[in-house]
Tab-separated table of C-alpha atoms in Angstrom:
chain	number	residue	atom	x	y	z
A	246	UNK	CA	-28.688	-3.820	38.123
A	247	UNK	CA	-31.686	-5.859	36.359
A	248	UNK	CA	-32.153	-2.826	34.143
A	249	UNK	CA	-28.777	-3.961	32.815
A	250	UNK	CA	-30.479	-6.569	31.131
A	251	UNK	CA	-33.202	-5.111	29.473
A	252	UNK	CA	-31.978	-1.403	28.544
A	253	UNK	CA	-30.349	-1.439	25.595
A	254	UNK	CA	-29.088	2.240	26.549
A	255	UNK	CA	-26.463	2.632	29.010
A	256	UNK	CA	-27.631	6.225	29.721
A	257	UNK	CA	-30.738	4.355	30.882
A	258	UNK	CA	-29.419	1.740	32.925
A	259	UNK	CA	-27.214	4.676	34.467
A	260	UNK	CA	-30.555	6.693	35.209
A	261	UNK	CA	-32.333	3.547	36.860
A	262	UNK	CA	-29.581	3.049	39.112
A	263	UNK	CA	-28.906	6.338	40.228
A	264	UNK	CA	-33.161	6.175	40.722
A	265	UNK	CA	-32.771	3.130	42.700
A	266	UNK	CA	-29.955	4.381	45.080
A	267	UNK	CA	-32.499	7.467	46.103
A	268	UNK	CA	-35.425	5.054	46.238
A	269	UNK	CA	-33.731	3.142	48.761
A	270	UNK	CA	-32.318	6.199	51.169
A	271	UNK	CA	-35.407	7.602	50.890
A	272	UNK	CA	-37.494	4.265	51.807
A	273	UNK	CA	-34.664	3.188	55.072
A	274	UNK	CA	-35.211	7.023	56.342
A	275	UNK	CA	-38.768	6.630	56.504
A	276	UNK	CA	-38.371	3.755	58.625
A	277	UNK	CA	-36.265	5.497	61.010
A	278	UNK	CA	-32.589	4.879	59.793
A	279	UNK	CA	-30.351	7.357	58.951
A	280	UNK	CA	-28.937	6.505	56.039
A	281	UNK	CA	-28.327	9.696	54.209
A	282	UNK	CA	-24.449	9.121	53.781
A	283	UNK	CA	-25.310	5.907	51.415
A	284	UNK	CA	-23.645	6.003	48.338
A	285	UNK	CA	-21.595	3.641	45.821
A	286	UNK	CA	-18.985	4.360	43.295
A	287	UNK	CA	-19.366	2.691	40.205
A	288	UNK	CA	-18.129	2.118	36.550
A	289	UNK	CA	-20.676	0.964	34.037
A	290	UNK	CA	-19.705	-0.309	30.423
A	291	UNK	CA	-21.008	-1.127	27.552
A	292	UNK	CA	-20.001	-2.994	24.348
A	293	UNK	CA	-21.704	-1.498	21.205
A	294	UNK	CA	-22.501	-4.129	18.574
A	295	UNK	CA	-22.210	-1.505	16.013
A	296	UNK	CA	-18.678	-0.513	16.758
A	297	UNK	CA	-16.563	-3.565	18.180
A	298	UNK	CA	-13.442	-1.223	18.700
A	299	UNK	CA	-15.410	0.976	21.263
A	300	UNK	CA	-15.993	0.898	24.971
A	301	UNK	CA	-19.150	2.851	26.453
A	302	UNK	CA	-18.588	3.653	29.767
A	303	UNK	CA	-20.120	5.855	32.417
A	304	UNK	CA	-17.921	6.860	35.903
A	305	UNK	CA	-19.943	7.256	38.786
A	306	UNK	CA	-17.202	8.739	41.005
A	307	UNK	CA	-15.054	5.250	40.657
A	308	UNK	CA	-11.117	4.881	39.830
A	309	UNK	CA	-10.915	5.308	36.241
A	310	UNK	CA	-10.754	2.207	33.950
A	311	UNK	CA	-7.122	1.187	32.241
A	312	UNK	CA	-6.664	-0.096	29.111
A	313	UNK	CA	-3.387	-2.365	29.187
A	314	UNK	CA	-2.332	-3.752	25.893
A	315	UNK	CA	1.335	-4.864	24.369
A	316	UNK	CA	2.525	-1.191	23.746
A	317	UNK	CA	1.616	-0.261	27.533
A	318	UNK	CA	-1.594	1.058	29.295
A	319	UNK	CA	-3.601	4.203	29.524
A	320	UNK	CA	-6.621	5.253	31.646
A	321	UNK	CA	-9.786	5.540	30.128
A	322	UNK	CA	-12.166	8.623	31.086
A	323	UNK	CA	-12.068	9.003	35.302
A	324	UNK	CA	-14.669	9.682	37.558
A	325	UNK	CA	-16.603	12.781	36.329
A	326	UNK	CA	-19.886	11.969	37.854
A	327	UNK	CA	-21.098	12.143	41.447
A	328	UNK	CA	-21.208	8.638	43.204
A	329	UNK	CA	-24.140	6.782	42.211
A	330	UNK	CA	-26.756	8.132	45.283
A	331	UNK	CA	-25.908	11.619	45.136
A	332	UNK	CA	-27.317	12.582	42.125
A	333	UNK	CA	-29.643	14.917	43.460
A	334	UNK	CA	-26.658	17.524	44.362
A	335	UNK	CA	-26.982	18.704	41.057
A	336	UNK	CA	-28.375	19.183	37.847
A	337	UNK	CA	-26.258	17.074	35.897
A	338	UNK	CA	-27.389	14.015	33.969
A	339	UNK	CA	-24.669	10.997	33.767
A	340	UNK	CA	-22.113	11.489	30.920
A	341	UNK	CA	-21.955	8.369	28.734
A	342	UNK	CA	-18.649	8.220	26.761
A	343	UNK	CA	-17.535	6.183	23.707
A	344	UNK	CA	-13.580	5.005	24.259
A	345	UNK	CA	-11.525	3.372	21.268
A	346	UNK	CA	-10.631	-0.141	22.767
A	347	UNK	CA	-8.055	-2.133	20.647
A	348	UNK	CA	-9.299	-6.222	20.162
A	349	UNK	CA	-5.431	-6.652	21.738
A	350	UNK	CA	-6.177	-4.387	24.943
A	351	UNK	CA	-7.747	-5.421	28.311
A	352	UNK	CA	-9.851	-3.684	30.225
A	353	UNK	CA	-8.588	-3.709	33.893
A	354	UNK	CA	-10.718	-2.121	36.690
A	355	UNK	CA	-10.082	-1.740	40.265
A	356	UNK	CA	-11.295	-0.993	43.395
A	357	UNK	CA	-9.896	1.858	45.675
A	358	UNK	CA	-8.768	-0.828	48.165
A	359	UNK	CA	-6.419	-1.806	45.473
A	360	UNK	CA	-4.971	1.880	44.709
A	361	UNK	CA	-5.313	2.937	48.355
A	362	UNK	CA	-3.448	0.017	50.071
A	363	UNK	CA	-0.754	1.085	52.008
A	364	UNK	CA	2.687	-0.522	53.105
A	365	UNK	CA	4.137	-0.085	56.452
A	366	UNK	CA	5.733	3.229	55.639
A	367	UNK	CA	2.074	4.715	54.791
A	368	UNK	CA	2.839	4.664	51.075
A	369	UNK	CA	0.247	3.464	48.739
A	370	UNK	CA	0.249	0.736	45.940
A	371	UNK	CA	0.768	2.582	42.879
A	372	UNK	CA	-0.812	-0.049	40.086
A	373	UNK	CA	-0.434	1.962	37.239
A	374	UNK	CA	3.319	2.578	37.514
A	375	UNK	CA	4.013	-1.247	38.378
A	376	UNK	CA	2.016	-2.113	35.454
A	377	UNK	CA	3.405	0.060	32.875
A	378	UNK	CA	7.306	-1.131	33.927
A	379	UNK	CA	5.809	-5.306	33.957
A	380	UNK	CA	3.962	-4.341	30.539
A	381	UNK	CA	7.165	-2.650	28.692
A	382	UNK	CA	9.300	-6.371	29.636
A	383	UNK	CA	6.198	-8.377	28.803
A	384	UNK	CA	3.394	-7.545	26.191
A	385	UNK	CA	1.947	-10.737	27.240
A	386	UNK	CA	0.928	-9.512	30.667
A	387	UNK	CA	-1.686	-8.154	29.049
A	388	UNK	CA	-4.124	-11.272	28.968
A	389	UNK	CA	-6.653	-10.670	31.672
A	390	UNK	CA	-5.697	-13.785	33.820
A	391	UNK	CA	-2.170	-12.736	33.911
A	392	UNK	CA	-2.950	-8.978	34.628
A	393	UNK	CA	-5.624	-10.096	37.464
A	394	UNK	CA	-2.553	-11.912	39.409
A	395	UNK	CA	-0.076	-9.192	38.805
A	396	UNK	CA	-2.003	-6.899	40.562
A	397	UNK	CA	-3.544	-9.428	43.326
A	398	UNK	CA	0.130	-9.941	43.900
A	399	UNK	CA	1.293	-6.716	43.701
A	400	UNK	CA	-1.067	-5.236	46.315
A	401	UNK	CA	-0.461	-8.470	48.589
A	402	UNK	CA	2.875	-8.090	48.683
A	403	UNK	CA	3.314	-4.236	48.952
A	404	UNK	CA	0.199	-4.199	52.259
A	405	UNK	CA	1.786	-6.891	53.680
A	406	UNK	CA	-1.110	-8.905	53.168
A	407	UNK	CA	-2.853	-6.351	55.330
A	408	UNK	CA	-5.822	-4.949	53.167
A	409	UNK	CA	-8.286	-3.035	55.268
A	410	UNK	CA	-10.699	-1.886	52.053
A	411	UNK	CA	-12.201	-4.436	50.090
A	412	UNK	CA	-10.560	-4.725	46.681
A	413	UNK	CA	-11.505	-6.080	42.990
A	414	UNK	CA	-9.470	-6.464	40.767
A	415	UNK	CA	-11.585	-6.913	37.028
A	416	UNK	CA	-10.135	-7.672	33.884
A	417	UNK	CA	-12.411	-8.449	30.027
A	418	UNK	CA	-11.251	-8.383	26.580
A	419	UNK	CA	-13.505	-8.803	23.573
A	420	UNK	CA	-12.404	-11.836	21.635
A	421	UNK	CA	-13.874	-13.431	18.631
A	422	UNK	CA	-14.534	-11.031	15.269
A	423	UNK	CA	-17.280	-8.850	13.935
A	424	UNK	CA	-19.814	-7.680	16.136
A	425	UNK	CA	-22.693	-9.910	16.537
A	426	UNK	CA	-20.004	-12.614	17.083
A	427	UNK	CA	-17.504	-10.590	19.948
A	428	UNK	CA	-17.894	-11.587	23.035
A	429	UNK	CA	-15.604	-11.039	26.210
A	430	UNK	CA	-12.933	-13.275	28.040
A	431	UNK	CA	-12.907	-12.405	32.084
C-alpha cells in the first residue's frame, strides 16, 4: 500500500502489491504456517491529472466498481484479474483500464458482504437493482453521503441486521475543475 504513494503508475503499485502478497505467504510458510490459501480481492484506482473525466482502475478479483450519477448507474470493468496473492497461477500481468467518469457521477464500491448478504429466505441483497429504481425517483441520491446510507440501509434492513461478511460500502467523486485543481469528496 506505501507504493501507492510514491508510484506514479498504477500498473506499478498493482505489481508491488501482488509482490508483497507472495512475499508474505512465502515468509509465514517458512516459519511453519500454512498459509497458502491467503489471498485478498481488491480494486485499485487512479485519477489521471491529464484526463479529469477518466478513472484508472485495476480489479483484482473484487465486485466491480459502479458509477451512479443522475441518469442512473452502470458498472465499471469487473474482476478480470486473479485475487491479489495468486498471481503466480499464471502468466498474466494486471490489466490497468482507463473508464470515462462524468464530474456528476460517484464512484460507489462495495464489499461482497454487501452483495452477498442474505435475508431470511436465503435471497441476497441485490444493490444494483435497488439503486437503479432509488436513482430513477431521485438524481440526487447520487452524492456519495447519500448513496453510502442507501446502501448501509438497504443491506441492514434486507439481513435483518444479521451480516456475517464484513462489508464496505465506498463512495468518491472528483469535485473542483481542471486537473491539477480536482480533488475527491468521500
Amino acid at each position: 500500500r506505501e507504493a501507492g504513494y510514491h508510484e506514479a503508475d498504477l500498473l506499478t503499485v498493482a505489481e508491488r502489491l501482488e509482490v508483497r502478497m507472495r512475499r508474505h505467504r512465502l515468509h509465514t510458510a517458512a516459519l511453519g504456517h500454512d498459509d497458502a490459501d491467503r489471498f485478498a480481492t481488491a480494486v485499485l484506482l487512479g485519477f489521471p491529472r491529464d484526463d479529469p473525466d477518466t478513472v484508472e482502475l485495476v480489479n483484482f478479483g473484487h465486485e466491480p466498481p459502479l458509477a451512479v450519477g443522475p441518469h442512473g448507474l452502470r458498472a465499471l470493468p469487473g474482476a478480470d484479474g486473479l485475487p491479489l496473492g495468486l498471481g503466480d497461477l499464471t502468466d498474466d500481468r494486471p490489466r490497468v483500464r482507463r473508464v470515462p467518469l462524468g464530474r456528476e457521477e460517484t464512484l460507489l464500491l462495495m464489499t461482497d458482504g454487501v452483495t452477498e448478504a442474505r435475508d431470511r429466505a436465503g435471497e441476497f441483497y441485490e444493490p444494483v437493482r435497488e439503486l437503479a429504481r432509488a436513482v430513477a425517483v431521485d438524481p440526487q441520491l447520487a452524492e456519495p453521503r447519500r448513496l453510502v446510507r442507501r446502501v448501509r440501509d438497504g443491506v441492514l434492513l434486507h439481513s435483518g441486521g444479521h451480516l456475517v461478511d464484513d462489508t464496505t460500502v465506498f463512495a468518491m467523486r472528483r469535485v473542483g475543475e481542471g486537473p491539477v485543481q480536482g480533488r475527491l469528496r468521500s
